[in-house]
Amino acid sequence: MSSEFIKTKDGAEIFYKDWGPKEAQPIVFHHGWPLSSDDWDTQMLFFLANGYRVVAHDRRGHGRSSQIATGHDMDHYAADASAVAEFLDLKNAVHIGHSTGGGQVARYVAQYGQPQGRVAKAVLVSAVPPLMVKTENNPEGTPISVFDGFRSALAANRAEFFSAVASGPFYGFNRPDAKVSQAVIDNWWRQGMMGSALAHYEGIKAFSETDQTEDLKAITVPTLIMQGDDDQVVPYANAALKQIELVQNGTLKIYKGYSHGMLTVNADTINPDLLAFVRA
C-alpha cells in the first residue's frame, strides 16, 4: 500500500492513494467540491475487501495536494487525473466520480481515457454535468445568483459556510426526518478546510459554468448514472436525467429520498450497487 505525490507539468503536487494488488482491476475515485480523496474512505475499503486495486487523488488545491494558484478548471482537473492514471499505468479501470468529480470523470474519459484502453467503465454519482448554471440554452438550470452567493459566503467566512453546507443540504440533514450525524458533518468540514480557499472559490465556476454536453456525448464505455431524487445541491432533473440521454451506453438509477451525500449516509445501499455494475 502507498500514498504518494506526483508533480504535474505546471508544478502542482498531487497527492494520491494506491491500495491493493497491482495486478487487480483498478477502481479510481474522483471526489467532489471542496473535499478530498478521504470522502471515498468507505468505498475504497469496500472495494479493497472485494479484491480490487483502489486509487484516489486529492484535486489540485484540495486536501493534501499543493495549494497552487492556477488551473482551477475542469481541463486541469481532467489533465491531473490523467497524469495520475499514466504515472500508475492504470488500464481497464473503472472511474467513479461524485459531484464535481463526476464532471472530472466525464472530461477525463472523453478526452484521455478511451483510446488508450485505460477506461473500462464510468460511474457518475450526483454529478454536475451537463451544465448547472441557468443560461438561455439551459433555462432549467440554477441561477448564477446562487453561485455568486456561494462565492460571497466562502470569501466572507469559509469555515462558517462549510459548516452550513455540511449540516444542511449536502446530506439532507435539514430534512425533518433526517438522522443527523455530527461526525459526518465534522469530517466534511475537516476535508474542506484542509484545502485552498482560492481553489475552492475558483472551483465554484468550474463546477457550475462548465458545459460538458460534448464530454457526455463522447463517452462510449458502459456508464452508470446514480442520483438521489432529494439532491438539494445538484437537482437530478438537470443532471442524471440529462446525462442518461447524452451518454451512449448508460444505465440510470434514481434513489428515492436520497441526498447529494448518499455515498456516505447510504453506503450500505450504494456500495453493492457499484460493485454489481463493476462486475457486470
PDB file of N, CA and C in Angstrom, residues 14 29 46 84 122 144 154 158 177-178 186 220 266 268:
ATOM      1  N   ILE A  14       0.277  16.618  -6.665  1.00  0.00           N
ATOM      2  CA  ILE A  14      -1.000  15.922  -6.487  1.00  0.00           C
ATOM      3  C   ILE A  14      -0.799  14.719  -5.577  1.00  0.00           C
ATOM      4  N   PHE A  29     -11.330   6.725  -7.908  1.00  0.00           N
ATOM      5  CA  PHE A  29     -12.364   7.572  -7.313  1.00  0.00           C
ATOM      6  C   PHE A  29     -12.001   9.055  -7.448  1.00  0.00           C
ATOM      7  N   PHE A  46     -14.276  -0.881   0.960  1.00  0.00           N
ATOM      8  CA  PHE A  46     -15.224  -1.881   0.463  1.00  0.00           C
ATOM      9  C   PHE A  46     -14.669  -2.588  -0.779  1.00  0.00           C
ATOM     10  N   VAL A  84      -2.156  11.113 -13.076  1.00  0.00           N
ATOM     11  CA  VAL A  84      -2.118  10.055 -12.062  1.00  0.00           C
ATOM     12  C   VAL A  84      -2.280   8.687 -12.732  1.00  0.00           C
ATOM     13  N   ALA A 122     -17.446   3.795 -16.507  1.00  0.00           N
ATOM     14  CA  ALA A 122     -17.510   5.052 -15.766  1.00  0.00           C
ATOM     15  C   ALA A 122     -18.763   5.075 -14.913  1.00  0.00           C
ATOM     16  N   ILE A 144     -27.337  32.049 -11.724  1.00  0.00           N
ATOM     17  CA  ILE A 144     -25.964  32.430 -11.387  1.00  0.00           C
ATOM     18  C   ILE A 144     -25.901  33.104 -10.024  1.00  0.00           C
ATOM     19  N   LEU A 154     -18.239  32.088   0.931  1.00  0.00           N
ATOM     20  CA  LEU A 154     -16.916  31.494   1.096  1.00  0.00           C
ATOM     21  C   LEU A 154     -15.880  32.565   1.404  1.00  0.00           C
ATOM     22  N   ARG A 158     -15.275  31.222   5.268  1.00  0.00           N
ATOM     23  CA  ARG A 158     -15.284  29.881   4.683  1.00  0.00           C
ATOM     24  C   ARG A 158     -15.667  28.824   5.710  1.00  0.00           C
ATOM     25  N   ASP A 177     -37.087  14.487   9.019  1.00  0.00           N
ATOM     26  CA  ASP A 177     -36.909  13.109   9.485  1.00  0.00           C
ATOM     27  C   ASP A 177     -35.460  12.638   9.395  1.00  0.00           C
ATOM     28  N   ALA A 178     -34.539  13.576   9.188  1.00  0.00           N
ATOM     29  CA  ALA A 178     -33.142  13.202   8.976  1.00  0.00           C
ATOM     30  C   ALA A 178     -32.504  12.646  10.246  1.00  0.00           C
ATOM     31  N   ASP A 186     -18.609  16.934  10.780  1.00  0.00           N
ATOM     32  CA  ASP A 186     -17.247  17.325  11.159  1.00  0.00           C
ATOM     33  C   ASP A 186     -16.225  16.863  10.129  1.00  0.00           C
ATOM     34  N   THR A 220     -18.218   6.445 -24.592  1.00  0.00           N
ATOM     35  CA  THR A 220     -18.739   5.228 -25.222  1.00  0.00           C
ATOM     36  C   THR A 220     -18.711   4.021 -24.292  1.00  0.00           C
ATOM     37  N   ASN A 266     -25.708   6.607   2.802  1.00  0.00           N
ATOM     38  CA  ASN A 266     -26.423   5.423   2.294  1.00  0.00           C
ATOM     39  C   ASN A 266     -25.456   4.432   1.651  1.00  0.00           C
ATOM     40  N   ASP A 268     -24.474   1.614   2.540  1.00  0.00           N
ATOM     41  CA  ASP A 268     -24.906   0.214   2.587  1.00  0.00           C
ATOM     42  C   ASP A 268     -25.743  -0.165   1.378  1.00  0.00           C
TER      43      ASP A 268
END
